[in-house]
Amino acid sequence: MKIAVIQGPNLNMLGIREQHIYGPMTLEQVHEQLKNAAQQNGVELEFFQSNLEGEIVDRIQECLGEVDGILINPAAFSHTSIAIRDALSAVSLPSVEVHISNIYKREDFRQKSITAGAATGVVTGFGPFGYHMGLIALMQIVSEIQASLQAQEEQQEEA
Ligand code: DQA
């Protein structure tokens, strides 16, 4: 199973930016921990971070036929980007949106995620551990999809 991990703007500044909100871990450290968890479950991760909306749209489009699911923190673009939402809808892959902070506890403008409407589910407010939660949820969803596809194939073979 292959999962793309897509990180939006300013997440490359983790460990430096607003530590009282996002904690002390760097993005590299978050990814390292996630990689270990994935390896233990036989999952391959592909990491991508960009501060540019169009690059994130491109990366999501590239996921089609390449990965089984998307773990994404669109960061500030969550609150503004119809283009990222449309890209997620277009590829129609299972996806989990992660926010390190609890966006519902924060400023009004953060309390609406435009992109979340295209995600299978959302994890918000559990710090970097939210990426683990999202990964576990994705592994479950992808496994269920793969099992039901296989069952369909077997039924067709029998018919
Ligand atoms: C964030 C929340 C967003 O509102 C913010 O713009 C971010 C990070 C989070 O992970 O908590 O950059 O997505």
PDB file of C-alpha atoms and ligand atoms in Angstrom:
ATOM      1  CA  MET A   1       0.000   0.000   0.000  1.00  0.00           C
ATOM      2  CA  LYS A   2       1.296   3.432  -0.949  1.00  0.00           C
ATOM      3  CA  ILE A   3       0.198   6.710   0.687  1.00  0.00           C
ATOM      4  CA  ALA A   4       1.112  10.272  -0.340  1.00  0.00           C
ATOM      5  CA  VAL A   5       1.717  12.672   2.542  1.00  0.00           C
ATOM      6  CA  ILE A   6       1.099  16.217   1.322  1.00  0.00           C
ATOM      7  CA  GLN A   7       1.972  19.224   3.479  1.00  0.00           C
ATOM      8  CA  GLY A   8       0.845  22.756   2.756  1.00  0.00           C
ATOM      9  CA  PRO A   9       2.346  26.204   3.316  1.00  0.00           C
ATOM     10  CA  ASN A  10       4.504  27.049   6.331  1.00  0.00           C
ATOM     11  CA  LEU A  11       4.567  23.470   7.577  1.00  0.00           C
ATOM     12  CA  ASN A  12       8.244  23.446   6.570  1.00  0.00           C
ATOM     13  CA  MET A  13       8.578  25.916   9.478  1.00  0.00           C
ATOM     14  CA  LEU A  14       7.396  23.434  12.120  1.00  0.00           C
ATOM     15  CA  GLY A  15       9.686  23.495  15.141  1.00  0.00           C
ATOM     16  CA  ILE A  16      10.229  27.218  14.588  1.00  0.00           C
ATOM     17  CA  ARG A  17       6.766  28.650  13.989  1.00  0.00           C
ATOM     18  CA  GLU A  18       4.371  29.298  16.893  1.00  0.00           C
ATOM     19  CA  GLN A  19       5.603  26.433  19.062  1.00  0.00           C
ATOM     20  CA  HIS A  20       2.849  27.084  21.619  1.00  0.00           C
ATOM     21  CA  ILE A  21       0.363  26.048  18.896  1.00  0.00           C
ATOM     22  CA  TYR A  22       2.239  23.544  16.730  1.00  0.00           C
ATOM     23  CA  GLY A  23       4.799  22.146  19.206  1.00  0.00           C
ATOM     24  CA  PRO A  24       8.569  21.710  18.969  1.00  0.00           C
ATOM     25  CA  MET A  25       8.857  18.951  16.351  1.00  0.00           C
ATOM     26  CA  THR A  26      10.232  19.743  12.920  1.00  0.00           C
ATOM     27  CA  LEU A  27       8.514  18.462   9.781  1.00  0.00           C
ATOM     28  CA  GLU A  28      11.448  16.091   9.221  1.00  0.00           C
ATOM     29  CA  GLN A  29      10.944  14.631  12.709  1.00  0.00           C
ATOM     30  CA  VAL A  30       7.192  14.260  12.150  1.00  0.00           C
ATOM     31  CA  HIS A  31       7.880  12.492   8.855  1.00  0.00           C
ATOM     32  CA  GLU A  32      10.534  10.243  10.411  1.00  0.00           C
ATOM     33  CA  GLN A  33       8.106   9.044  13.102  1.00  0.00           C
ATOM     34  CA  LEU A  34       5.389   8.531  10.521  1.00  0.00           C
ATOM     35  CA  LYS A  35       7.777   6.576   8.299  1.00  0.00           C
ATOM     36  CA  ASN A  36       8.581   4.210  11.180  1.00  0.00           C
ATOM     37  CA  ALA A  37       4.880   3.610  11.868  1.00  0.00           C
ATOM     38  CA  ALA A  38       4.234   3.039   8.158  1.00  0.00           C
ATOM     39  CA  GLN A  39       7.153   0.617   7.779  1.00  0.00           C
ATOM     40  CA  GLN A  40       5.862  -1.478  10.680  1.00  0.00           C
ATOM     41  CA  ASN A  41       2.599  -1.846   8.751  1.00  0.00           C
ATOM     42  CA  GLY A  42       4.176  -2.483   5.363  1.00  0.00           C
ATOM     43  CA  VAL A  43       3.031   0.889   4.023  1.00  0.00           C
ATOM     44  CA  GLU A  44       5.150   3.037   1.717  1.00  0.00           C
ATOM     45  CA  LEU A  45       4.959   6.817   2.168  1.00  0.00           C
ATOM     46  CA  GLU A  46       5.780   9.566  -0.335  1.00  0.00           C
ATOM     47  CA  PHE A  47       6.364  12.967   1.243  1.00  0.00           C
ATOM     48  CA  PHE A  48       5.712  16.330  -0.394  1.00  0.00           C
ATOM     49  CA  GLN A  49       5.603  19.864   1.028  1.00  0.00           C
ATOM     50  CA  SER A  50       4.929  23.073  -0.844  1.00  0.00           C
ATOM     51  CA  ASN A  51       4.096  26.669  -0.084  1.00  0.00           C
ATOM     52  CA  LEU A  52       2.463  26.997  -3.515  1.00  0.00           C
ATOM     53  CA  GLU A  53      -1.178  26.148  -4.163  1.00  0.00           C
ATOM     54  CA  GLY A  54      -0.647  25.079  -7.790  1.00  0.00           C
ATOM     55  CA  GLU A  55       2.167  22.706  -6.841  1.00  0.00           C
ATOM     56  CA  ILE A  56      -0.144  21.022  -4.335  1.00  0.00           C
ATOM     57  CA  VAL A  57      -2.847  20.712  -7.015  1.00  0.00           C
ATOM     58  CA  ASP A  58      -0.249  19.171  -9.374  1.00  0.00           C
ATOM     59  CA  ARG A  59       0.919  16.731  -6.696  1.00  0.00           C
ATOM     60  CA  ILE A  60      -2.652  15.618  -5.938  1.00  0.00           C
ATOM     61  CA  GLN A  61      -3.297  15.044  -9.649  1.00  0.00           C
ATOM     62  CA  GLU A  62      -0.104  12.964  -9.889  1.00  0.00           C
ATOM     63  CA  CYS A  63      -1.459  10.699  -7.142  1.00  0.00           C
ATOM     64  CA  LEU A  64      -3.950   9.183  -9.565  1.00  0.00           C
ATOM     65  CA  GLY A  65      -2.881   5.639 -10.382  1.00  0.00           C
ATOM     66  CA  GLU A  66       0.244   6.103  -8.279  1.00  0.00           C
ATOM     67  CA  VAL A  67      -0.894   5.874  -4.649  1.00  0.00           C
ATOM     68  CA  ASP A  68      -3.778   4.299  -2.749  1.00  0.00           C
ATOM     69  CA  GLY A  69      -4.587   7.226  -0.479  1.00  0.00           C
ATOM     70  CA  ILE A  70      -3.681  10.770   0.498  1.00  0.00           C
ATOM     71  CA  LEU A  71      -2.816  12.132   3.940  1.00  0.00           C
ATOM     72  CA  ILE A  72      -2.956  15.907   3.616  1.00  0.00           C
ATOM     73  CA  ASN A  73      -2.548  18.966   5.769  1.00  0.00           C
ATOM     74  CA  PRO A  74      -3.437  21.790   3.369  1.00  0.00           C
ATOM     75  CA  ALA A  75      -2.569  24.256   6.196  1.00  0.00           C
ATOM     76  CA  ALA A  76      -3.814  27.783   5.413  1.00  0.00           C
ATOM     77  CA  PHE A  77      -5.093  26.629   2.002  1.00  0.00           C
ATOM     78  CA  SER A  78      -7.699  24.569   3.881  1.00  0.00           C
ATOM     79  CA  HIS A  79      -9.544  27.802   4.504  1.00  0.00           C
ATOM     80  CA  THR A  80      -9.225  29.282   1.015  1.00  0.00           C
ATOM     81  CA  SER A  81      -8.580  26.734  -1.711  1.00  0.00           C
ATOM     82  CA  ILE A  82     -11.380  25.542  -3.943  1.00  0.00           C
ATOM     83  CA  ALA A  83      -8.637  24.374  -6.344  1.00  0.00           C
ATOM     84  CA  ILE A  84      -7.191  21.902  -3.811  1.00  0.00           C
ATOM     85  CA  ARG A  85     -10.672  20.678  -2.900  1.00  0.00           C
ATOM     86  CA  ASP A  86     -11.461  20.157  -6.593  1.00  0.00           C
ATOM     87  CA  ALA A  87      -8.195  18.280  -7.127  1.00  0.00           C
ATOM     88  CA  LEU A  88      -9.027  15.932  -4.231  1.00  0.00           C
ATOM     89  CA  SER A  89     -12.498  15.371  -5.663  1.00  0.00           C
ATOM     90  CA  ALA A  90     -11.064  14.853  -9.160  1.00  0.00           C
ATOM     91  CA  VAL A  91      -8.700  12.045  -8.202  1.00  0.00           C
ATOM     92  CA  SER A  92     -11.366  10.489  -5.998  1.00  0.00           C
ATOM     93  CA  LEU A  93      -8.855   8.690  -3.767  1.00  0.00           C
ATOM     94  CA  PRO A  94      -9.488   8.089  -0.071  1.00  0.00           C
ATOM     95  CA  SER A  95      -7.980  10.989   1.852  1.00  0.00           C
ATOM     96  CA  VAL A  96      -7.641  12.190   5.407  1.00  0.00           C
ATOM     97  CA  GLU A  97      -7.172  15.871   6.212  1.00  0.00           C
ATOM     98  CA  VAL A  98      -4.991  16.488   9.263  1.00  0.00           C
ATOM     99  CA  HIS A  99      -4.609  19.641  11.343  1.00  0.00           C
ATOM    100  CA  ILE A 100      -2.063  19.751  14.119  1.00  0.00           C
ATOM    101  CA  SER A 101      -4.077  22.339  16.046  1.00  0.00           C
ATOM    102  CA  ASN A 102      -7.784  22.187  16.793  1.00  0.00           C
ATOM    103  CA  ILE A 103      -9.053  24.560  14.117  1.00  0.00           C
ATOM    104  CA  TYR A 104     -12.431  24.822  15.905  1.00  0.00           C
ATOM    105  CA  LYS A 105     -10.782  26.357  18.955  1.00  0.00           C
ATOM    106  CA  ARG A 106      -9.043  29.058  16.953  1.00  0.00           C
ATOM    107  CA  GLU A 107      -9.861  32.238  15.019  1.00  0.00           C
ATOM    108  CA  ASP A 108     -13.176  32.328  13.144  1.00  0.00           C
ATOM    109  CA  PHE A 109     -11.429  32.271   9.765  1.00  0.00           C
ATOM    110  CA  ARG A 110      -9.821  28.897  10.610  1.00  0.00           C
ATOM    111  CA  GLN A 111     -13.044  27.257  11.685  1.00  0.00           C
ATOM    112  CA  LYS A 112     -14.141  26.476   8.144  1.00  0.00           C
ATOM    113  CA  SER A 113     -12.157  24.077   5.989  1.00  0.00           C
ATOM    114  CA  ILE A 114     -13.104  24.253   2.312  1.00  0.00           C
ATOM    115  CA  THR A 115     -10.886  21.290   1.458  1.00  0.00           C
ATOM    116  CA  ALA A 116     -12.322  19.027   4.196  1.00  0.00           C
ATOM    117  CA  GLY A 117     -15.489  18.557   2.145  1.00  0.00           C
ATOM    118  CA  ALA A 118     -13.479  16.486  -0.333  1.00  0.00           C
ATOM    119  CA  ALA A 119     -11.739  14.380   2.321  1.00  0.00           C
ATOM    120  CA  THR A 120     -12.927  11.032   3.598  1.00  0.00           C
ATOM    121  CA  GLY A 121     -12.369  12.281   7.137  1.00  0.00           C
ATOM    122  CA  VAL A 122     -10.620  14.915   9.240  1.00  0.00           C
ATOM    123  CA  VAL A 123      -8.337  14.724  12.285  1.00  0.00           C
ATOM    124  CA  THR A 124      -7.803  17.999  14.120  1.00  0.00           C
ATOM    125  CA  GLY A 125      -6.228  19.048  17.398  1.00  0.00           C
ATOM    126  CA  PHE A 126      -4.072  16.079  18.395  1.00  0.00           C
ATOM    127  CA  GLY A 127      -0.709  17.621  17.535  1.00  0.00           C
ATOM    128  CA  PRO A 128       1.642  15.716  15.214  1.00  0.00           C
ATOM    129  CA  PHE A 129       0.079  12.468  16.523  1.00  0.00           C
ATOM    130  CA  GLY A 130      -2.854  13.386  14.284  1.00  0.00           C
ATOM    131  CA  TYR A 131      -0.792  12.231  11.301  1.00  0.00           C
ATOM    132  CA  HIS A 132      -0.551   8.757  12.887  1.00  0.00           C
ATOM    133  CA  MET A 133      -4.288   8.725  13.498  1.00  0.00           C
ATOM    134  CA  GLY A 134      -4.887   9.767   9.912  1.00  0.00           C
ATOM    135  CA  LEU A 135      -2.508   7.111   8.614  1.00  0.00           C
ATOM    136  CA  ILE A 136      -4.225   4.363  10.627  1.00  0.00           C
ATOM    137  CA  ALA A 137      -7.636   5.507   9.344  1.00  0.00           C
ATOM    138  CA  LEU A 138      -6.355   5.545   5.748  1.00  0.00           C
ATOM    139  CA  MET A 139      -4.830   2.065   6.058  1.00  0.00           C
ATOM    140  CA  GLN A 140      -8.190   0.767   7.250  1.00  0.00           C
ATOM    141  CA  ILE A 141     -10.156   2.534   4.483  1.00  0.00           C
ATOM    142  CA  VAL A 142      -7.760   1.421   1.724  1.00  0.00           C
ATOM    143  CA  SER A 143      -7.777  -2.167   3.006  1.00  0.00           C
ATOM    144  CA  GLU A 144     -11.582  -2.196   2.974  1.00  0.00           C
ATOM    145  CA  ILE A 145     -11.662  -0.825  -0.591  1.00  0.00           C
ATOM    146  CA  GLN A 146      -9.091  -3.374  -1.771  1.00  0.00           C
ATOM    147  CA  ALA A 147     -10.989  -6.230  -0.083  1.00  0.00           C
ATOM    148  CA  SER A 148     -14.296  -5.214  -1.649  1.00  0.00           C
ATOM    149  CA  LEU A 149     -12.690  -4.867  -5.111  1.00  0.00           C
ATOM    150  CA  GLN A 150     -11.207  -8.327  -4.751  1.00  0.00           C
ATOM    151  CA  ALA A 151     -14.568  -9.763  -3.668  1.00  0.00           C
ATOM    152  CA  GLN A 152     -16.187  -8.164  -6.741  1.00  0.00           C
ATOM    153  CA  GLU A 153     -13.526  -9.667  -9.020  1.00  0.00           C
ATOM    154  CA  GLU A 154     -14.034 -13.094  -7.500  1.00  0.00           C
ATOM    155  CA  GLN A 155     -17.807 -12.823  -7.965  1.00  0.00           C
ATOM    156  CA  GLN A 156     -17.322 -11.832 -11.626  1.00  0.00           C
ATOM    157  CA  GLU A 157     -14.974 -14.768 -12.177  1.00  0.00           C
ATOM    158  CA  GLU A 158     -17.542 -17.136 -10.700  1.00  0.00           C
ATOM    159  CA  ALA A 159     -20.399 -15.720 -12.844  1.00  0.00           C
TER     160      ALA A 159
HETATM  161  C1  DQA B   1      -3.002  24.036  10.394  1.00  0.00           C
HETATM  162  C2  DQA B   1      -4.105  25.015  10.785  1.00  0.00           C
HETATM  163  C3  DQA B   1      -4.222  26.127   9.752  1.00  0.00           C
HETATM  164  O1  DQA B   1      -5.239  27.039  10.128  1.00  0.00           O
HETATM  165  C4  DQA B   1      -2.921  26.886   9.630  1.00  0.00           C
HETATM  166  O2  DQA B   1      -3.005  27.862   8.614  1.00  0.00           O
HETATM  167  C5  DQA B   1      -1.744  25.993   9.436  1.00  0.00           C
HETATM  168  C6  DQA B   1      -1.680  24.719  10.142  1.00  0.00           C
HETATM  169  C7  DQA B   1      -2.774  22.953  11.469  1.00  0.00           C
HETATM  170  O3  DQA B   1      -2.119  21.968  11.139  1.00  0.00           O
HETATM  171  O4  DQA B   1      -3.205  23.116  12.619  1.00  0.00           O
HETATM  172  O5  DQA B   1      -0.787  26.372   8.777  1.00  0.00           O
HETATM  173  O6  DQA B   1      -3.412  23.343   9.217  1.00  0.00           O
END
